[in-house]
PDB file of C-alpha atoms and ligand atoms in Angstrom:
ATOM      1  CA  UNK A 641     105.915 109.814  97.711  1.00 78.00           C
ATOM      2  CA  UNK A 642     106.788 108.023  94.170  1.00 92.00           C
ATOM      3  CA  UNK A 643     107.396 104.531  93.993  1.00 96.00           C
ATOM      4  CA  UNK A 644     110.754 103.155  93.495  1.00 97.00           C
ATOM      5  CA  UNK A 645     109.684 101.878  89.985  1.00 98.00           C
ATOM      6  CA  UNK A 646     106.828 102.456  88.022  1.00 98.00           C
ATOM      7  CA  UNK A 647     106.849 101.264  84.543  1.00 98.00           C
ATOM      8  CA  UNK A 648     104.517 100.712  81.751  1.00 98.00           C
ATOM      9  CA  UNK A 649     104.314  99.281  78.092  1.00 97.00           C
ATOM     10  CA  UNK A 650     107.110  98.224  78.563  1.00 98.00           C
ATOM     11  CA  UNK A 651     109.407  96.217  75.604  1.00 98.00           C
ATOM     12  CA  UNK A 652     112.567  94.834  74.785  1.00 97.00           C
ATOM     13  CA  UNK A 653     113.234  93.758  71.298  1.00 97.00           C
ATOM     14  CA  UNK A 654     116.733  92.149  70.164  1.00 96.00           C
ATOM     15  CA  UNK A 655     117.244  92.156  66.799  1.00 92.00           C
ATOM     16  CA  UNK A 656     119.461  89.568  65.098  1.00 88.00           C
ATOM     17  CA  UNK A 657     120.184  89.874  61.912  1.00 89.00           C
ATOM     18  CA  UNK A 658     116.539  89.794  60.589  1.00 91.00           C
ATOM     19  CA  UNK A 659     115.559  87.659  63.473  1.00 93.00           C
ATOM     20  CA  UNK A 660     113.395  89.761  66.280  1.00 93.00           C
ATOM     21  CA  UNK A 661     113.261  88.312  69.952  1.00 94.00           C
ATOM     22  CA  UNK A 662     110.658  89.692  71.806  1.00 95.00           C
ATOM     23  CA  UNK A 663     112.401  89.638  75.221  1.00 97.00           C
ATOM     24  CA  UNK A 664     110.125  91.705  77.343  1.00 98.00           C
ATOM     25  CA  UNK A 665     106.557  92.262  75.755  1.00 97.00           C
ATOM     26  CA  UNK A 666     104.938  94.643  77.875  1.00 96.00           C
ATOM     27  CA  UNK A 667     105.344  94.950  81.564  1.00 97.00           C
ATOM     28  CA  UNK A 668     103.381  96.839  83.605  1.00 97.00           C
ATOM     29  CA  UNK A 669     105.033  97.236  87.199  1.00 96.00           C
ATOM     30  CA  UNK A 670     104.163  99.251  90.410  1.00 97.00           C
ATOM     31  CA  UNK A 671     106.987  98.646  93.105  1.00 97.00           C
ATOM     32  CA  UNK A 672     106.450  99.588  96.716  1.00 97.00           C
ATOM     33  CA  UNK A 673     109.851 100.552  99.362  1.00 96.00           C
ATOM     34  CA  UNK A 674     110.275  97.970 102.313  1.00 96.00           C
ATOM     35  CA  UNK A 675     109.003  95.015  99.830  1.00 97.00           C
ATOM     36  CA  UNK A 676     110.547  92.316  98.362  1.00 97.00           C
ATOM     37  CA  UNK A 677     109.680  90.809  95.029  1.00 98.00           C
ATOM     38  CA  UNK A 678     110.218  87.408  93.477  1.00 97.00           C
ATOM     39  CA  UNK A 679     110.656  87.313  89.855  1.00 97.00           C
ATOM     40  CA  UNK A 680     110.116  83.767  88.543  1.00 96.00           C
ATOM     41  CA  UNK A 681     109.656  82.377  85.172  1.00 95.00           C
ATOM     42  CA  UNK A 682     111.527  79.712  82.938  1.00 93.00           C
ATOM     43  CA  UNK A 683     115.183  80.324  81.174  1.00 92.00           C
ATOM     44  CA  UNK A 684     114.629  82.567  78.680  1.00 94.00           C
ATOM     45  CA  UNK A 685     111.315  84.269  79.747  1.00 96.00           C
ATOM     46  CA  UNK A 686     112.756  87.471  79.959  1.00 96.00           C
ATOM     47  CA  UNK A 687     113.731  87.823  83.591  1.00 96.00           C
ATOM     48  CA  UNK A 688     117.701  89.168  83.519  1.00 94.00           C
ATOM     49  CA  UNK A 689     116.412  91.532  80.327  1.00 96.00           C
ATOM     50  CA  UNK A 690     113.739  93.022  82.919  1.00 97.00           C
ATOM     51  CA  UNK A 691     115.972  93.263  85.524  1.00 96.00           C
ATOM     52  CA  UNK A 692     118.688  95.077  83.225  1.00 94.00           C
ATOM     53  CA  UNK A 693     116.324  97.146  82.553  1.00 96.00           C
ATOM     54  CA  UNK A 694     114.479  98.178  85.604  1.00 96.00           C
ATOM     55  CA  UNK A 695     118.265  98.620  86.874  1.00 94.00           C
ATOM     56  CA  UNK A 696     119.186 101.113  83.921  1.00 93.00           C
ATOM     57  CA  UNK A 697     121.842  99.258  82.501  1.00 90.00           C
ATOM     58  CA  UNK A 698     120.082  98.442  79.168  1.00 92.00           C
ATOM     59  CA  UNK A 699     117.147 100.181  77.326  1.00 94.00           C
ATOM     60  CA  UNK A 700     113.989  98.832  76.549  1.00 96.00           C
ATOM     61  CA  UNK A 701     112.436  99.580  72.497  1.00 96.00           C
ATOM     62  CA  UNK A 702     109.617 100.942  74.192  1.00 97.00           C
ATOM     63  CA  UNK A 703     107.322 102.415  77.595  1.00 98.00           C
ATOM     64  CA  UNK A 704     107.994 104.044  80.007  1.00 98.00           C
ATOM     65  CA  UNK A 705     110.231 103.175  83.539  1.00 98.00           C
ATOM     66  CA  UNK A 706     110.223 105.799  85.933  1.00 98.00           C
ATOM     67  CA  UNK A 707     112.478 105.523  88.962  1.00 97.00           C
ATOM     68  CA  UNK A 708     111.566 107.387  91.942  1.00 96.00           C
ATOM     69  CA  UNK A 709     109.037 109.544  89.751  1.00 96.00           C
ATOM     70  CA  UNK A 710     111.876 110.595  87.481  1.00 95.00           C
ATOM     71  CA  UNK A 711     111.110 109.131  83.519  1.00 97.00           C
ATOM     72  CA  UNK A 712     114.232 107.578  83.219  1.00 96.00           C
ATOM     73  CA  UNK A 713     113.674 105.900  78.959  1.00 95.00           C
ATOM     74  CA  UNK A 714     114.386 109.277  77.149  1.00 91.00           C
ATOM     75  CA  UNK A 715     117.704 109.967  79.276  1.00 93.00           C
ATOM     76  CA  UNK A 716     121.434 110.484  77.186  1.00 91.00           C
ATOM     77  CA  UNK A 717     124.409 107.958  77.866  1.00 89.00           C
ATOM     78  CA  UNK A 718     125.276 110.287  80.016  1.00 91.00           C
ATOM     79  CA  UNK A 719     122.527 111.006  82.221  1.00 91.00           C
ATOM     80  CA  UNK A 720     122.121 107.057  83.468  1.00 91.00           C
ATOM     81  CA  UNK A 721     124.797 106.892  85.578  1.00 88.00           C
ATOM     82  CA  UNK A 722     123.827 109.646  87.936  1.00 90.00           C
ATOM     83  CA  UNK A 723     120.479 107.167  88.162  1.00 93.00           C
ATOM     84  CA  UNK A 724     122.375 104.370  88.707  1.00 90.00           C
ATOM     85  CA  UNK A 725     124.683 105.746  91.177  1.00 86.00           C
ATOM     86  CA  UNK A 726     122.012 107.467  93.411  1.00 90.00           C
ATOM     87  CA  UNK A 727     119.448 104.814  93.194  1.00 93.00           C
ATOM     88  CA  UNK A 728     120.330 101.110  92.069  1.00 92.00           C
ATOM     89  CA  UNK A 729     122.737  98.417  93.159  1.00 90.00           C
ATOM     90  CA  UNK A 730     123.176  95.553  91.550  1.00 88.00           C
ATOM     91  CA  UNK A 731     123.803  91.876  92.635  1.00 86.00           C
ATOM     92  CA  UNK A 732     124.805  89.758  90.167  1.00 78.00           C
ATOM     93  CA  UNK A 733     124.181  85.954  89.644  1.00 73.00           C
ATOM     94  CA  UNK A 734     128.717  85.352  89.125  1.00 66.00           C
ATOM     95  CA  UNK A 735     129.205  87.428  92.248  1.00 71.00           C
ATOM     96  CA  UNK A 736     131.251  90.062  89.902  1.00 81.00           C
ATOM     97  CA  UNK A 737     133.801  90.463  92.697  1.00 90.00           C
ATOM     98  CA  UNK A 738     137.600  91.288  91.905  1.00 92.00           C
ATOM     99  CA  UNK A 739     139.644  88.156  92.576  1.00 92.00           C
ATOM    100  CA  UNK A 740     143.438  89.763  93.807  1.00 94.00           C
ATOM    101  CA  UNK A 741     141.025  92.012  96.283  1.00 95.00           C
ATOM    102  CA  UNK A 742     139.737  90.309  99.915  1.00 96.00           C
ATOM    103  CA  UNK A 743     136.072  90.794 100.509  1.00 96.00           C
ATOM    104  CA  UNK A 744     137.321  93.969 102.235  1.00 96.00           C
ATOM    105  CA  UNK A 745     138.704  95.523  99.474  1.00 96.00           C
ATOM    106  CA  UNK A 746     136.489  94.671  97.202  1.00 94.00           C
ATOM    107  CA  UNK A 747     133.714  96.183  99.367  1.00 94.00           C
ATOM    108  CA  UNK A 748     136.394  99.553  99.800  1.00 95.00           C
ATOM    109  CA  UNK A 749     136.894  99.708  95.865  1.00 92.00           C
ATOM    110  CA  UNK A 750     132.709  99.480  95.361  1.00 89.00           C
ATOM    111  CA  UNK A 751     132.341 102.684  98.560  1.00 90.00           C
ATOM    112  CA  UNK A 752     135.215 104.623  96.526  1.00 89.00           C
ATOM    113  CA  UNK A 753     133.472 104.926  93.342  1.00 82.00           C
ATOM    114  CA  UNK A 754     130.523 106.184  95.390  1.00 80.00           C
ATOM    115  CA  UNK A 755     132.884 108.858  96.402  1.00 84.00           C
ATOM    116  CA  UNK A 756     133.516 107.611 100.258  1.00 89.00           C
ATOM    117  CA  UNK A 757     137.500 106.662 101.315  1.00 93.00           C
ATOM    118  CA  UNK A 758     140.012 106.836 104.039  1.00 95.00           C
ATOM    119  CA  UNK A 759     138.569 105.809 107.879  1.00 96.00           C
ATOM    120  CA  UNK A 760     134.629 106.340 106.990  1.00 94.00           C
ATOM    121  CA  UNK A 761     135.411 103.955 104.307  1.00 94.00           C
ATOM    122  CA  UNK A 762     137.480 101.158 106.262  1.00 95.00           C
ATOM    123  CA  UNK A 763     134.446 101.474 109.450  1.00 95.00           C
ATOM    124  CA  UNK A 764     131.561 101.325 107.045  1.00 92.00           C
ATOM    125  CA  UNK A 765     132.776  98.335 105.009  1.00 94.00           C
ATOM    126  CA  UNK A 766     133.865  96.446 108.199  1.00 94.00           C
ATOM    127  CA  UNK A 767     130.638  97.014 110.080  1.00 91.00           C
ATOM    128  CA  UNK A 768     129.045  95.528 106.905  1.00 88.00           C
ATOM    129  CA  UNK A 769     130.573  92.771 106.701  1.00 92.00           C
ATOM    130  CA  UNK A 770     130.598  91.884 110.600  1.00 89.00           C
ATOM    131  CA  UNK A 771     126.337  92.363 109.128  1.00 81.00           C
ATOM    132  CA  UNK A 772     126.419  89.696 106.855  1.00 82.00           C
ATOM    133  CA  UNK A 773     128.380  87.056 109.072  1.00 85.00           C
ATOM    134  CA  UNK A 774     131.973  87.903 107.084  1.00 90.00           C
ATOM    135  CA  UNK A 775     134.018  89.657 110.316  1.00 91.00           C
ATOM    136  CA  UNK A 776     136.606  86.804 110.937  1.00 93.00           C
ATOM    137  CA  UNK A 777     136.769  86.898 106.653  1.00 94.00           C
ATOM    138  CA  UNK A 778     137.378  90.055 105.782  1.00 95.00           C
ATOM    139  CA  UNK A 779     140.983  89.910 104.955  1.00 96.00           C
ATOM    140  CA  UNK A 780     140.349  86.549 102.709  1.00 96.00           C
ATOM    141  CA  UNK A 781     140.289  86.665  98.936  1.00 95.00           C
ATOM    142  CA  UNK A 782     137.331  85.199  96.969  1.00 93.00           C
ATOM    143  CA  UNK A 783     138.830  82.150  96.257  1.00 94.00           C
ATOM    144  CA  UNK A 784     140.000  81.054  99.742  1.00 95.00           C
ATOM    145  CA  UNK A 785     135.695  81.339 100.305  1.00 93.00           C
ATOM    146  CA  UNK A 786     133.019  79.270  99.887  1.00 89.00           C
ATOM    147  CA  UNK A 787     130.040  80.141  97.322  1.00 84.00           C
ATOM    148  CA  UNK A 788     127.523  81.200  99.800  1.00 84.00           C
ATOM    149  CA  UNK A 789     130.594  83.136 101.779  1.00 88.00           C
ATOM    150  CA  UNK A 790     131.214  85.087  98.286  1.00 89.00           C
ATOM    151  CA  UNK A 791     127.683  85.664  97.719  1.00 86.00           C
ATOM    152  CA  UNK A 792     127.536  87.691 100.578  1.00 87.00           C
ATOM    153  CA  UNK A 793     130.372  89.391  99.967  1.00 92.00           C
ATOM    154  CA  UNK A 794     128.579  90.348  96.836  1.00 89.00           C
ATOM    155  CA  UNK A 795     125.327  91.206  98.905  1.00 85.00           C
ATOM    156  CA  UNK A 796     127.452  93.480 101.429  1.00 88.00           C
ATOM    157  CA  UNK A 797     128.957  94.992  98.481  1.00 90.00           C
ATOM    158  CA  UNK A 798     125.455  96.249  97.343  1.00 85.00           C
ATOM    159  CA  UNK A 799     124.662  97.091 100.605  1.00 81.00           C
ATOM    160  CA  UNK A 800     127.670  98.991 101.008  1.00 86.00           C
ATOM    161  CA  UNK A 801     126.743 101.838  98.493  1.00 81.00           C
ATOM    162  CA  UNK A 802     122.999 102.379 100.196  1.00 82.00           C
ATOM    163  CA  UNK A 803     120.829 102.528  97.444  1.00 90.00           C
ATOM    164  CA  UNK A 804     117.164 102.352  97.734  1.00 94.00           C
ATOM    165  CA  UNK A 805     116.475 100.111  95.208  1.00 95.00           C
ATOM    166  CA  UNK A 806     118.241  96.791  95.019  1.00 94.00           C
ATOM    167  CA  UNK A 807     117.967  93.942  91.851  1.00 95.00           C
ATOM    168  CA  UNK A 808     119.544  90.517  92.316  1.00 93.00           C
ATOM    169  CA  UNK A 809     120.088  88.281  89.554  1.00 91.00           C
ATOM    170  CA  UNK A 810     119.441  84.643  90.545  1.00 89.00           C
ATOM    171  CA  UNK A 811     121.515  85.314  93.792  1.00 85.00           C
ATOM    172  CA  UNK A 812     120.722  81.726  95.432  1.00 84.00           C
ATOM    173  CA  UNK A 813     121.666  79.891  92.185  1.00 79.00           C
ATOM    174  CA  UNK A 814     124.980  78.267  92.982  1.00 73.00           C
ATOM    175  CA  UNK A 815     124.527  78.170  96.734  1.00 77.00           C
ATOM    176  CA  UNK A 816     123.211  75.318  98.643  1.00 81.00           C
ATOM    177  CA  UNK A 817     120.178  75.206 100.447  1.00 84.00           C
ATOM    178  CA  UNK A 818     121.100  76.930 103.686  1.00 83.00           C
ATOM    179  CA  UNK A 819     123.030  79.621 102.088  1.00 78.00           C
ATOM    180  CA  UNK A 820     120.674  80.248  99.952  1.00 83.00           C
ATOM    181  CA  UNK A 821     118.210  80.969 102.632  1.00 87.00           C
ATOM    182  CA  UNK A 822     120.918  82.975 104.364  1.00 83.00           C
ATOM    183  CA  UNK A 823     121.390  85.376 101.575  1.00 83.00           C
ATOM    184  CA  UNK A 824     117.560  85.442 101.224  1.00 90.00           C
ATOM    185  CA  UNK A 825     116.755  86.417 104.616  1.00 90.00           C
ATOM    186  CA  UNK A 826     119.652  89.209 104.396  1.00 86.00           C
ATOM    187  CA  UNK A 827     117.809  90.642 101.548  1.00 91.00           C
ATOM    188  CA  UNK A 828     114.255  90.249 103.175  1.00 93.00           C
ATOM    189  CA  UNK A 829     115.438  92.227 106.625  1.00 90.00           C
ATOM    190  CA  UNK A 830     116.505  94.933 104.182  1.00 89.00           C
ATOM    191  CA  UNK A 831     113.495  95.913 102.821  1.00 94.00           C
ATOM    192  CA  UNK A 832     111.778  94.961 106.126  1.00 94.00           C
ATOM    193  CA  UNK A 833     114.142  97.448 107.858  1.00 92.00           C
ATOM    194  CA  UNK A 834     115.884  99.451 105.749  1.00 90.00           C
ATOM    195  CA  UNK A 835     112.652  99.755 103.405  1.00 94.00           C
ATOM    196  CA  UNK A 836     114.515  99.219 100.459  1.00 94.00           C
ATOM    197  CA  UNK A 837     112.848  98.205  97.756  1.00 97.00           C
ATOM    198  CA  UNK A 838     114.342  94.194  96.228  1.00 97.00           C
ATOM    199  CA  UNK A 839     113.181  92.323  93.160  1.00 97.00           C
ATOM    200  CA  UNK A 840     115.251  89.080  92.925  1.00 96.00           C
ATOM    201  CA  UNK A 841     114.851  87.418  89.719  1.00 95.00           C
ATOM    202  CA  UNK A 842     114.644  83.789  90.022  1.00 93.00           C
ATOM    203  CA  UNK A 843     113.757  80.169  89.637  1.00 87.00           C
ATOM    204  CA  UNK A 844     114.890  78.611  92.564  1.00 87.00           C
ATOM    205  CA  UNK A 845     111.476  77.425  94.426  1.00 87.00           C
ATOM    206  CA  UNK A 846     112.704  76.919  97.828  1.00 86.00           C
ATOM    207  CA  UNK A 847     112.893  80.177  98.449  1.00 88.00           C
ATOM    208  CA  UNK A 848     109.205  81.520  96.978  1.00 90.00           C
ATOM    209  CA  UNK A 849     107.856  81.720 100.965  1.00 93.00           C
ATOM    210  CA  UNK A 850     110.268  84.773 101.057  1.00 95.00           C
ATOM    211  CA  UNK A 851     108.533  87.177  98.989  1.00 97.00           C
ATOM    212  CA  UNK A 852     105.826  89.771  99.871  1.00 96.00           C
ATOM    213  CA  UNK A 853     105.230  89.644  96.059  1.00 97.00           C
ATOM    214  CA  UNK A 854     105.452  86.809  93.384  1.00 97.00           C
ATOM    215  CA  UNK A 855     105.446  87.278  89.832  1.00 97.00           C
ATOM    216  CA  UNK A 856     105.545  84.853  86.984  1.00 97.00           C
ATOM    217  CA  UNK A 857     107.722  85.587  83.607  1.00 97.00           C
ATOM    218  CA  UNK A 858     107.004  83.735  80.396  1.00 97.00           C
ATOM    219  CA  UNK A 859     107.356  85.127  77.230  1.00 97.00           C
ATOM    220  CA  UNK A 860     108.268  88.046  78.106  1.00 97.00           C
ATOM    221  CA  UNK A 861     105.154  88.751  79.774  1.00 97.00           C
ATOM    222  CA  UNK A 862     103.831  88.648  84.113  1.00 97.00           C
ATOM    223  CA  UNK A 863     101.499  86.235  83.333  1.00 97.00           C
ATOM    224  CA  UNK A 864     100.832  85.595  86.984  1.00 94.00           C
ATOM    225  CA  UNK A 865     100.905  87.219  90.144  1.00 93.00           C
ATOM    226  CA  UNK A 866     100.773  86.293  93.640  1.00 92.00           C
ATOM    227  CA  UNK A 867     100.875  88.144  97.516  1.00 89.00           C
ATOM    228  CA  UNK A 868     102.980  85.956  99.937  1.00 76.00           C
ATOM    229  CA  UNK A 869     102.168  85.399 103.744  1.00 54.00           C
ATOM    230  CA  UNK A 870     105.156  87.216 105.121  1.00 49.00           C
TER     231      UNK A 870
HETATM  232  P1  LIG B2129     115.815  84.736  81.501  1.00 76.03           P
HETATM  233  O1  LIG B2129     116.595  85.667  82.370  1.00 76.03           O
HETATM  234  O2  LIG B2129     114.402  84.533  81.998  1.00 76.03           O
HETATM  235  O3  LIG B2129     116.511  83.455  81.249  1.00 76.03           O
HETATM  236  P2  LIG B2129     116.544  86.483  79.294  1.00 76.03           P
HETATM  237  O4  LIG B2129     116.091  87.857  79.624  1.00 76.03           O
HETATM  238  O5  LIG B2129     117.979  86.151  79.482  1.00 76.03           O
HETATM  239  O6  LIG B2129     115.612  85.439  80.077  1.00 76.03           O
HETATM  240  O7  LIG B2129     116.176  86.173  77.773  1.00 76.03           O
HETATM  241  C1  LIG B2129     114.899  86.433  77.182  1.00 76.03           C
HETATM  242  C2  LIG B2129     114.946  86.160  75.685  1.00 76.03           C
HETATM  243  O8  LIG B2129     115.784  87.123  75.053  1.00 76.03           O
HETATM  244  C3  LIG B2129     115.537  84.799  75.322  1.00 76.03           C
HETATM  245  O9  LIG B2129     114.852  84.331  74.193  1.00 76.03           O
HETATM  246  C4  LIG B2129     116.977  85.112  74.996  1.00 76.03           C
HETATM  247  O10 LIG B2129     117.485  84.185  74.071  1.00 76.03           O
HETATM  248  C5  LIG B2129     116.861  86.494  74.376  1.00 76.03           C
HETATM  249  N1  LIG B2129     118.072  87.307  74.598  1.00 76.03           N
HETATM  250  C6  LIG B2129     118.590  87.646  75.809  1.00 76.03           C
HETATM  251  N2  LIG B2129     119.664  88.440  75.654  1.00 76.03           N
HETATM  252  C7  LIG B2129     119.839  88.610  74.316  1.00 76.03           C
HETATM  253  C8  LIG B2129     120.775  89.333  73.499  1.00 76.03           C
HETATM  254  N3  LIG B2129     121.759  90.058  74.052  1.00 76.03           N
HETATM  255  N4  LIG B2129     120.626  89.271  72.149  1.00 76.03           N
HETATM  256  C9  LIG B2129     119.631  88.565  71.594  1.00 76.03           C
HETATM  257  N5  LIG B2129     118.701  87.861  72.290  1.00 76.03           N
HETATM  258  C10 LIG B2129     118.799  87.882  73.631  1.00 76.03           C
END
């Protein structure tokens, strides 16, 4: 069976004028399905460029990322969103959710550009969101939420679409301490029980005890790597 992601060499060079940022300077990854991996490091150490690019949304300069065995670096403009789509969702660190749409429709919109509408739609998105504690909310808009209620929103909205392989950007990082966990444990159960495959990039040390995996960012480089307890 391949691994969800598999990359190696891997490099990420911005280029500013004639100013070069190493961003990412050579990553080699092996991710397992049913774990959950911490990626910490301080701002700037190359964590959201990673994650951007283990999610297919930006290219690295150089190596090679395969996603479920297929080499996904040499791939056209075009060929990336059939990756995405059947593989990745995304869970961003501003929640990214559509502010005239309730958490409802917001998780609707995200199952309709998956392809899914009309009754298996409306059951799948409300069973979700009964999941992640939202039932009595569904009908509310982001605004009339709190933080940690929109997070989730944002967490059944990647949840929604099924894919195997799921990358959150800083997800705990305006949330207090108990939502925080909340979220956390969501994602946890999913790779527990769903055995999806989560790397949550992150600097938020409350929640390191999570992880099955630990890895430290600086420079662009893992410098450091741990195994958790759970
Ligand atoms: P982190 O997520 O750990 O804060 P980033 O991946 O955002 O780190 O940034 C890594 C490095 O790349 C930083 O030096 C940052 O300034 C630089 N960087 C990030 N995005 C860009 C960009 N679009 N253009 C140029 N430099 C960038």
């Amino acid at each position: 069976m391949d691994k969800p992601i598999v990359t190696s060499g891997l490099e990420k060079i911005y280029r500013e004028g004639t100013v070069e940022v190493s961003a990412v300077a050579g990553v080699d990854l092996e991710l397992n399905e049913g774990e959950i991996v911490g990626l910490f490091g301080p701002s700037g150490s190359g964590k959201t460029t990673l994650l951007s690019i283990l999610g297919c949304i930006l290219r690295p300069t150089r190596g090679s990322l395969r996603i479920y065995g297929t080499e996904v670096t040499g791939m056209t403009e075009a060929q990336l969103p059939t990756i995405r789509k059947r593989y990745i969702s995304f869970i961003f660190q501003g929640f990214n959710l559509f502010p005239a749409l309730t958490a409802h429709e917001n998780i609707m919109l995200a199952l309709k550009l998956k392809g899914i509408t009309g009754t298996p739609a409306e059951e799948k998105s409300i069973a979700i969101l009964e999941t992640v504690g939202l039932g009595q909310r569904m009908h509310f808009l982001p605004r009339d939420m709190s933080g940690g209620q929109r997070q989730r929103v944002a967490v059944a909205r990647a949840l929604s679409v099924d894919s195997p392989l799921i990358l959150a950007d800083e997800p705990t990082g305006n949330l207090d301490h108990e939502n925080g966990r909340n979220v956390m444990e969501l994602l946890r159960t999913l790779a527990t029980e769903q055995k999806k495959c989560v790397v949550v990039a992150t600097h938020d040390n409350r929640i390191e005890d999570i992880f099955d995996r630990t890895m430290v960012m600086e420079d662009g480089r893992i410098i450091k790597e741990m195994r958790g307890s759970s």
